[in-house]
Every structure is written in structure tokens, then in C-alpha cells.
mmCIF file of C-alpha atoms in Angstrom:
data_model
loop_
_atom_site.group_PDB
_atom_site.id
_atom_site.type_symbol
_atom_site.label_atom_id
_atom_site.label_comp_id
_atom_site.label_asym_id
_atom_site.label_seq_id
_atom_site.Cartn_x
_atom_site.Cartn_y
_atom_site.Cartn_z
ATOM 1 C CA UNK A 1 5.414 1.309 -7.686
ATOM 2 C CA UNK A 2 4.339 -1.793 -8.876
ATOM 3 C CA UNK A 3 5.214 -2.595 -12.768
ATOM 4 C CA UNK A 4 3.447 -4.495 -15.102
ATOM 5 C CA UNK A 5 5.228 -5.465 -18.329
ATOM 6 C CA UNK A 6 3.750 -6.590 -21.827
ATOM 7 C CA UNK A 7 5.549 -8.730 -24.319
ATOM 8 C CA UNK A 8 5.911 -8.392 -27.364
ATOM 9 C CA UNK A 9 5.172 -4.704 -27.881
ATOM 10 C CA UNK A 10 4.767 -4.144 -31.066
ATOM 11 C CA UNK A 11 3.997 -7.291 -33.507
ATOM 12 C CA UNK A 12 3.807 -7.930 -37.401
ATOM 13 C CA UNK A 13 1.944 -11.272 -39.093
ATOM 14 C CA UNK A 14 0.549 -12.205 -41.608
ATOM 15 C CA UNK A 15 -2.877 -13.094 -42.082
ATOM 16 C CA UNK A 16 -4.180 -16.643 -40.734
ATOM 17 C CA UNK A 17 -1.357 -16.769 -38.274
ATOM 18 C CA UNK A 18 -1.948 -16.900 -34.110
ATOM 19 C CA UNK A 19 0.195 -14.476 -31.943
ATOM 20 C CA UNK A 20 0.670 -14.878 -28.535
ATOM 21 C CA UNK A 21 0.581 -11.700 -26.185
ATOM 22 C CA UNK A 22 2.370 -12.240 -22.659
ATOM 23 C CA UNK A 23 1.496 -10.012 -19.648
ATOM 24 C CA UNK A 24 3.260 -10.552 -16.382
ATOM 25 C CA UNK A 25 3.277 -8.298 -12.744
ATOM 26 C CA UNK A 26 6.845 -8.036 -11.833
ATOM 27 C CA UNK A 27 7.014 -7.555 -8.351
ATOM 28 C CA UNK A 28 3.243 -8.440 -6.987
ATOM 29 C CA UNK A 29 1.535 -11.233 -7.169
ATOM 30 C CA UNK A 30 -2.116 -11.042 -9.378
ATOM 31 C CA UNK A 31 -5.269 -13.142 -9.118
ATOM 32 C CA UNK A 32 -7.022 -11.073 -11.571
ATOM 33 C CA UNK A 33 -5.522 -9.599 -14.795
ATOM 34 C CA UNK A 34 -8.350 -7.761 -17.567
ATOM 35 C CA UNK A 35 -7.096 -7.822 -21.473
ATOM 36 C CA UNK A 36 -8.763 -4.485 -22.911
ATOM 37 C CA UNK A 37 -8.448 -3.489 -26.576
ATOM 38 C CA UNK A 38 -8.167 0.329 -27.435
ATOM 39 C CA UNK A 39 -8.736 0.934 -31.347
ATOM 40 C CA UNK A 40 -7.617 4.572 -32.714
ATOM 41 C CA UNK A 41 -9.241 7.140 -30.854
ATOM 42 C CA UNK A 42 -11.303 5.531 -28.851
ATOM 43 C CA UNK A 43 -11.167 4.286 -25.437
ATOM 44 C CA UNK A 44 -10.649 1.089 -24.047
ATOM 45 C CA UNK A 45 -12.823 -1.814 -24.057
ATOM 46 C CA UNK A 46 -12.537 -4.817 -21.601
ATOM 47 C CA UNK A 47 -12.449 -8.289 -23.410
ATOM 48 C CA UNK A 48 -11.977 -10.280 -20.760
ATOM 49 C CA UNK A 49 -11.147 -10.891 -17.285
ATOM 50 C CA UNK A 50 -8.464 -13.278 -16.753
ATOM 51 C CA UNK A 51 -8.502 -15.696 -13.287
ATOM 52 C CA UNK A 52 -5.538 -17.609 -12.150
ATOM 53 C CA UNK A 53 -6.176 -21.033 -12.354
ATOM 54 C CA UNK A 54 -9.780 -20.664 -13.623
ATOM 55 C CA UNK A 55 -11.199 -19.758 -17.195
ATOM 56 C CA UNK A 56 -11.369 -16.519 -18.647
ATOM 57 C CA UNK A 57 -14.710 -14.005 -17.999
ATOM 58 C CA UNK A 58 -15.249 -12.372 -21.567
ATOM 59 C CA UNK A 59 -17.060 -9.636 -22.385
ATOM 60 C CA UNK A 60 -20.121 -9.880 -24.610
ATOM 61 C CA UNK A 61 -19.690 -9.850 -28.225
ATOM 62 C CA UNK A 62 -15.532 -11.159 -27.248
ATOM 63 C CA UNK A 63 -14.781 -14.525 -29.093
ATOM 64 C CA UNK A 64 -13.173 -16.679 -26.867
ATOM 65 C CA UNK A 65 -12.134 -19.327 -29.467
ATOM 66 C CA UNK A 66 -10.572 -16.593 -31.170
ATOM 67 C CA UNK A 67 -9.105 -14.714 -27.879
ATOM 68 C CA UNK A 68 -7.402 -17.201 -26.220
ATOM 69 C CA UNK A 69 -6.864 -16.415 -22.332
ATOM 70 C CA UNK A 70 -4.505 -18.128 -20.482
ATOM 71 C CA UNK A 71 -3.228 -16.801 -16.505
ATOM 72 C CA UNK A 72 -1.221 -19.873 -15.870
ATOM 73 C CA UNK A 73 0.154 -18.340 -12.588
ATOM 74 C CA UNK A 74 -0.074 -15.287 -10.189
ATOM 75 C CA UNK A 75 2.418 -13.326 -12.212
ATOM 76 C CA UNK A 76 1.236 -14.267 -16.058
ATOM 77 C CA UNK A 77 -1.297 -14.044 -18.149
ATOM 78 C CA UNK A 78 -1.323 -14.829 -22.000
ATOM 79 C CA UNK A 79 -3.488 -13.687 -24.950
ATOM 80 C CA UNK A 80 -3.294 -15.507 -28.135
ATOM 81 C CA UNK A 81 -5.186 -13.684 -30.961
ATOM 82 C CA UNK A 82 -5.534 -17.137 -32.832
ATOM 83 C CA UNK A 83 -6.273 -17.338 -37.016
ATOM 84 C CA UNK A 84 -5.480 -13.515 -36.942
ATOM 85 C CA UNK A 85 -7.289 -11.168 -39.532
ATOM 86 C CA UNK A 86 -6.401 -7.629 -40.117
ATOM 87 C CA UNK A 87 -9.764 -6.215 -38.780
ATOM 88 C CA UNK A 88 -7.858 -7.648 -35.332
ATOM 89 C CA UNK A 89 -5.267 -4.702 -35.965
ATOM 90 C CA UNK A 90 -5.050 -2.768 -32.864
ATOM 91 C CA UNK A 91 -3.660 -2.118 -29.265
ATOM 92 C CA UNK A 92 -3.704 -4.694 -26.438
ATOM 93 C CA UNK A 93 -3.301 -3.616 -23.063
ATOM 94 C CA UNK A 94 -3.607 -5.911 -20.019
ATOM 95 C CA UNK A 95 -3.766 -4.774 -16.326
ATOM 96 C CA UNK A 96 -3.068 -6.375 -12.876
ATOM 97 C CA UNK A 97 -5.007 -6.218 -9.641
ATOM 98 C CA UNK A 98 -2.549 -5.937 -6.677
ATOM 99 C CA UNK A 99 -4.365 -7.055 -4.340
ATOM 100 C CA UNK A 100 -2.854 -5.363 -1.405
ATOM 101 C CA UNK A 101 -3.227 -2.234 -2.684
ATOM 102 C CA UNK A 102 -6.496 -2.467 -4.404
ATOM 103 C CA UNK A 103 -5.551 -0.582 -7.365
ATOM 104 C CA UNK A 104 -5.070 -2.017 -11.286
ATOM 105 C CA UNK A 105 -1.666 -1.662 -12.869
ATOM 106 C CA UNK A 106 -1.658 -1.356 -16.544
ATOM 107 C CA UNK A 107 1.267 -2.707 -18.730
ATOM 108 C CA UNK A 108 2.626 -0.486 -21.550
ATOM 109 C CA UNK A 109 0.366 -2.378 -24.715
ATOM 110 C CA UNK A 110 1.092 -4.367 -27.518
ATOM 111 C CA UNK A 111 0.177 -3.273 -30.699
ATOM 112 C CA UNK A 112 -1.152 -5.748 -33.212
ATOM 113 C CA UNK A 113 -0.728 -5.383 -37.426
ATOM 114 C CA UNK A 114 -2.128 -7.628 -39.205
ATOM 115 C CA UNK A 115 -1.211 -7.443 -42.979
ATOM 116 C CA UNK B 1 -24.886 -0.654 -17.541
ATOM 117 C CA UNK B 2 -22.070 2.084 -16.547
ATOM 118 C CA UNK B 3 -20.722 4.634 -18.980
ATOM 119 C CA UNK B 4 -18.319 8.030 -18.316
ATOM 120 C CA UNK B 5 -18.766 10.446 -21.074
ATOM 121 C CA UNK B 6 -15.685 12.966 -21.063
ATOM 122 C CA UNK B 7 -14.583 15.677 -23.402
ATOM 123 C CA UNK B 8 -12.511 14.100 -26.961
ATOM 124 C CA UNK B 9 -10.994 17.193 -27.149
ATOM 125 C CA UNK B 10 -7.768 17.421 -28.805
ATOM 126 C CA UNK B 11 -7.865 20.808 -26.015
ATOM 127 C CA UNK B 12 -4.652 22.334 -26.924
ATOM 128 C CA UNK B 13 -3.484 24.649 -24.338
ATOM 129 C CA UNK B 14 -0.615 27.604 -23.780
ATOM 130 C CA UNK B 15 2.040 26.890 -20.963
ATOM 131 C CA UNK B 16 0.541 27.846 -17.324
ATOM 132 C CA UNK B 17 -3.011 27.796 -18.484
ATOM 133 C CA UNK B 18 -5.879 26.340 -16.555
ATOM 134 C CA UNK B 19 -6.926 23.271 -17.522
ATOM 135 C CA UNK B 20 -10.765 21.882 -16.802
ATOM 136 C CA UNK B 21 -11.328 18.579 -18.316
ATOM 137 C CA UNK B 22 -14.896 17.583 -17.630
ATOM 138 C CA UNK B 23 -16.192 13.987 -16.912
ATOM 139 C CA UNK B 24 -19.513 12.861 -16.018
ATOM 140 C CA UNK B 25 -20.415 8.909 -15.273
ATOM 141 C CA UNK B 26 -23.597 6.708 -15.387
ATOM 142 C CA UNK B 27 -23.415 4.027 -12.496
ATOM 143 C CA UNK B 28 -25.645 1.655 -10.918
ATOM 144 C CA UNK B 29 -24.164 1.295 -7.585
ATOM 145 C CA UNK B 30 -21.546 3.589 -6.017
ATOM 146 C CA UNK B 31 -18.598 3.349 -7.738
ATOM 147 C CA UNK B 32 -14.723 4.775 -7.288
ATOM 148 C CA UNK B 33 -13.767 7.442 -9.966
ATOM 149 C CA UNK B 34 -10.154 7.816 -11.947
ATOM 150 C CA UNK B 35 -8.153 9.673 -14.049
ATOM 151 C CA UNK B 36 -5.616 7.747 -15.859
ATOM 152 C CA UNK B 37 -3.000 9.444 -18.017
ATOM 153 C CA UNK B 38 -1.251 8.008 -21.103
ATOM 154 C CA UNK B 39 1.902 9.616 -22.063
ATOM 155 C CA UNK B 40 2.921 9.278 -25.639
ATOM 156 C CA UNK B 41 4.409 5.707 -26.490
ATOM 157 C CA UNK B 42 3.589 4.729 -23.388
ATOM 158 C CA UNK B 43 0.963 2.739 -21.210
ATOM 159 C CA UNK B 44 -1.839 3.637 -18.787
ATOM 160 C CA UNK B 45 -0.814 5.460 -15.459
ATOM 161 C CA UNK B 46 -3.220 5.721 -12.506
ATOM 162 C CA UNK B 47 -3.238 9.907 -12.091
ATOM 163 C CA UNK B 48 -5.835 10.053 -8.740
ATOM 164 C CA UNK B 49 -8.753 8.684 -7.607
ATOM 165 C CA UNK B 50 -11.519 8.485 -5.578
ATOM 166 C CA UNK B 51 -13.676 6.567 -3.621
ATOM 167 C CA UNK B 52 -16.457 7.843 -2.227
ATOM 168 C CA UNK B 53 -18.463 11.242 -2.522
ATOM 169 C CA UNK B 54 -16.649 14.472 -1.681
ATOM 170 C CA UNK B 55 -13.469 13.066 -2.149
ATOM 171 C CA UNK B 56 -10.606 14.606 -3.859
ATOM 172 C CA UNK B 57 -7.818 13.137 -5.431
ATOM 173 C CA UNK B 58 -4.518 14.918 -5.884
ATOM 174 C CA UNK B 59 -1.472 14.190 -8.044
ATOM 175 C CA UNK B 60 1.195 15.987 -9.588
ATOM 176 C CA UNK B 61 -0.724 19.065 -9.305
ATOM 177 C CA UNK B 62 -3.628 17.723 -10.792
ATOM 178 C CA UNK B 63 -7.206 17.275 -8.990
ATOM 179 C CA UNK B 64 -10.699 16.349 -9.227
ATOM 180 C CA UNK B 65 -13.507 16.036 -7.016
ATOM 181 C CA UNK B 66 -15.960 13.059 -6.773
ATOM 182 C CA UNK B 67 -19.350 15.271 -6.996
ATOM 183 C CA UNK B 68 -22.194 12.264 -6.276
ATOM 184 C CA UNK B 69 -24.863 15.166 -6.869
ATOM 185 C CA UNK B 70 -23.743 15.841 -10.806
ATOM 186 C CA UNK B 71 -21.784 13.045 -11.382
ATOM 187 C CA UNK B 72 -19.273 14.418 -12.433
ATOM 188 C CA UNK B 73 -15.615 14.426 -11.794
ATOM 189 C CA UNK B 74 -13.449 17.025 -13.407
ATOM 190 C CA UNK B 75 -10.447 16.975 -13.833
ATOM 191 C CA UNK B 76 -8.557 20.855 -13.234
ATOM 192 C CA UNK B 77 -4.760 21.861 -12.552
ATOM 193 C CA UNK B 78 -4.044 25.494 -12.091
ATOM 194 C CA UNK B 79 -0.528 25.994 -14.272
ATOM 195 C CA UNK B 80 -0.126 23.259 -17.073
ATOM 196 C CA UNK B 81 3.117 22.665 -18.582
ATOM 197 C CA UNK B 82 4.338 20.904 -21.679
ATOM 198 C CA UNK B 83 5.129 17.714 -19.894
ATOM 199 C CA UNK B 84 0.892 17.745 -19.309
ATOM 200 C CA UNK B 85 0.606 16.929 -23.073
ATOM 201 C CA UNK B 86 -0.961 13.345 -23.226
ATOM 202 C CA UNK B 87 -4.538 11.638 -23.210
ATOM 203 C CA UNK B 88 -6.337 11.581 -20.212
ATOM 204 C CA UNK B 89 -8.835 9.118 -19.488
ATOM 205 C CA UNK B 90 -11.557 9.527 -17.128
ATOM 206 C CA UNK B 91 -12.799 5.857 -15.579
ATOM 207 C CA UNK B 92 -14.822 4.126 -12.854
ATOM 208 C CA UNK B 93 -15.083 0.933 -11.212
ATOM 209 C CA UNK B 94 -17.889 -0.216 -8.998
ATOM 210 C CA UNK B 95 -15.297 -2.628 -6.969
ATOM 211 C CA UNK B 96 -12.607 -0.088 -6.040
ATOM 212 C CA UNK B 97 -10.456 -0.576 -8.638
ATOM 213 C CA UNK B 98 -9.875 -4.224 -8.809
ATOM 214 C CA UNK B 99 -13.213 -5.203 -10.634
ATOM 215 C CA UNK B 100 -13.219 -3.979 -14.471
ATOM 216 C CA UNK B 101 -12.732 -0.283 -15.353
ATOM 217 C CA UNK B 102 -15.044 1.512 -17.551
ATOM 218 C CA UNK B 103 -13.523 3.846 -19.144
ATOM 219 C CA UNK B 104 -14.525 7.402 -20.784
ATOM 220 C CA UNK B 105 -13.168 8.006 -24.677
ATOM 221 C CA UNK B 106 -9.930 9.802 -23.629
ATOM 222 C CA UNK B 107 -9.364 13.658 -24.274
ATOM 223 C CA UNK B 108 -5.943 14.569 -25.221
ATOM 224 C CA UNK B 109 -4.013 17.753 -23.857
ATOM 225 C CA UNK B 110 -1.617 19.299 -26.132
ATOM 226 C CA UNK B 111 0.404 21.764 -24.128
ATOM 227 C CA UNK B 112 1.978 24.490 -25.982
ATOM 228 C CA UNK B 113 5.245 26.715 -25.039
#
């Protein structure tokens, strides 16, 4: 089936500093990708909605100076968590829409300390 | 706006038990209905779905009907088994799965030998 990875997938910084999150659809090409956040039991919540070739769609109440969203081509998109704090501590997951199929691929998550 | 309200559980369960996890939705429009299941460590998998009333979706001995009267869409299997333990989250999407998923809290299924 089609796979969806997530780089890094697990990260350490220190406060202040701006860490990049890579998603990419390995063997399908995506127009769409969504960034969602999932904090410690709870479910997850959709920041944004990431177009290639367009800017991001964020959510209400999602910075977007502070959530950088980047899809540069049909198989990446980037999130940079920029001037990180440790109230930004938690899981990142990103999906892919494969178009053909018409079903969203999630990749694996990237989970965010922030000391 | 849409919502799915679903069980937290933990629902810990004994080897070939039935398992009913229930899941109810608030939608505007007509939206498709999923279970997605997240295995420890690792990422979101798409478990079944459906798309339009009536439907069932099957997988891996799992199933769940799309019930347009309730709501709801519960998620049952007949024998669980310890590979079953993970978090199961109930979701919908009003564009068939390639617009943004809502998704319900998760409830997670601890399977028991």
C-alpha cells in the first residue's frame, strides 16, 4: 500500500531554536498533505492543510508565522516549528491524499521535546 | 462544525472477547466514516470505512456499519486477540477522505491473554 514516511521521528532542542519536520509520499504522488498535532490522550487536531505549489490552509487558532508550511513538490511537505517553546512539546503527524485512490495515508509522527 | 464523540476507554479485554466500540458523529453534510488504528510506536492505519449509509466496512475481522439514522458507527469484532491491543480512532470526512479528517478522542483496547 502506499507509504508515507516522516523525518525526523523523534527530536530534542532547546528552547528558541526552529526544527524542521519533513513528510514525503514514497510511491504516489500528493497535491494535498494535512499536518495534525495529537497531544497526550487526546485526538488529533488538523493545523493545516498543505497545497503543492500554493500556501498553506491553517486551522483557526494555528500560527502560521510560527508553523511554517512548506509542500515544495508532489512528494514533500515540510513543517518548521520556528522559535520553539516547550508548550510546542508534542506529536506531529502529517498525511497524504493519493489521489487515485481517494484515501489519506498517514506517516508514522514525529515527536517534538522541547526542553 | 463536525465532531465524532467515541468511547476513551482504556476497555481492557480477555482474549476472544467481543469487542463493541461505540462512535457517534455530528455532520453537516453527508460525510464518509473511519476507523483508524494506531499500533503502539507506530502511526495511523486506515482500518475500514465507509461512504454512504448502510454501508459496512470490513477489515481484519473488524466491522462497523454506517447507521445515517443514529449516527453512529460502531466499531465490533467477534474474537479479539492480543495483537487488537492499540488505540482506535473513530473519524469522518465530508470529502471522502481526501478533505480534512475529524477525528473522535481515540479509545484504546488492551487485549489480555
Amino acid at each position: 500500500g502506499a507509504v508515507v514516511s516522516q523525518h525526523p521521528s523523534r527530536v530534542i532542542c532547546k528552547s528558541g531554536t526552529s526544527v524542521k519536520i519533513e513528510c514525503r509520499s514514497l510511491d504516489f504522488q500528493a497535491t494535498t498533505m494535512f499536518w495534525y498535532r495529537q497531544f497526550p490522550k487526546q485526538s488529533l487536531m488538523l493545523m493545516a492543510t498543505s497545497n503543492e505549489g500554493s500556501k498553506a490552509t491553517y486551522e483557526q487558532g494555528v500560527e502560521k508565522d510560527k508553523f511554517l508550511i512548506n509542500h515544495a513538490s508532489l512528494t514533500l511537505s515540510t513543517l518548521t516549528v520556528t522559535s520553539a517553546h516547550p508548550e510546542d512539546s508534542s506529536f506531529y503527524i502529517c498525511s497524504a491524499h493519493n489521489v487515485e485512490g481517494q484515501t489519506q495515508y498517514f506517516g508514522p509522527g514525529t515527536r517534538l521535546l522541547v526542553l | 462544525g463536525n465532531s465524532v464523540t467515541q468511547m476513551e476507554g482504556p476497555v481492557t479485554l480477555s482474549e476472544e472477547a467481543f469487542l463493541t466500540i461505540n462512535c457517534t458523529y455530528t455532520a453537516t453534510g453527508y460525510p464518509s466514516l473511519f476507523w483508524y488504528v494506531q499500533y503502539p510506536g507506530e502511526g495511523l492505519q486506515l482500518l475500514l470505512k465507509a461512504t454512504k449509509a448502510d454501508d459496512k466496512g470490513s477489515n481484519k475481522g473488524f466491522e462497523a456499519t454506517y447507521r445515517k439514522e443514529t449516527t453512529s458507527f460502531h466499531l465490533e469484532k467477534g474474537s479479539v486477540q492480543v495483537s487488537d491491543s492499540a488505540v482506535y480512532f473513530c473519524a469522518l470526512s465530508e470529502g471522502g477522505g481526501y478533505q480534512k479528517v475529524t477525528f473522535g478522542i481515540g479509545t484504546k483496547l488492551q487485549v489480555i491473554p
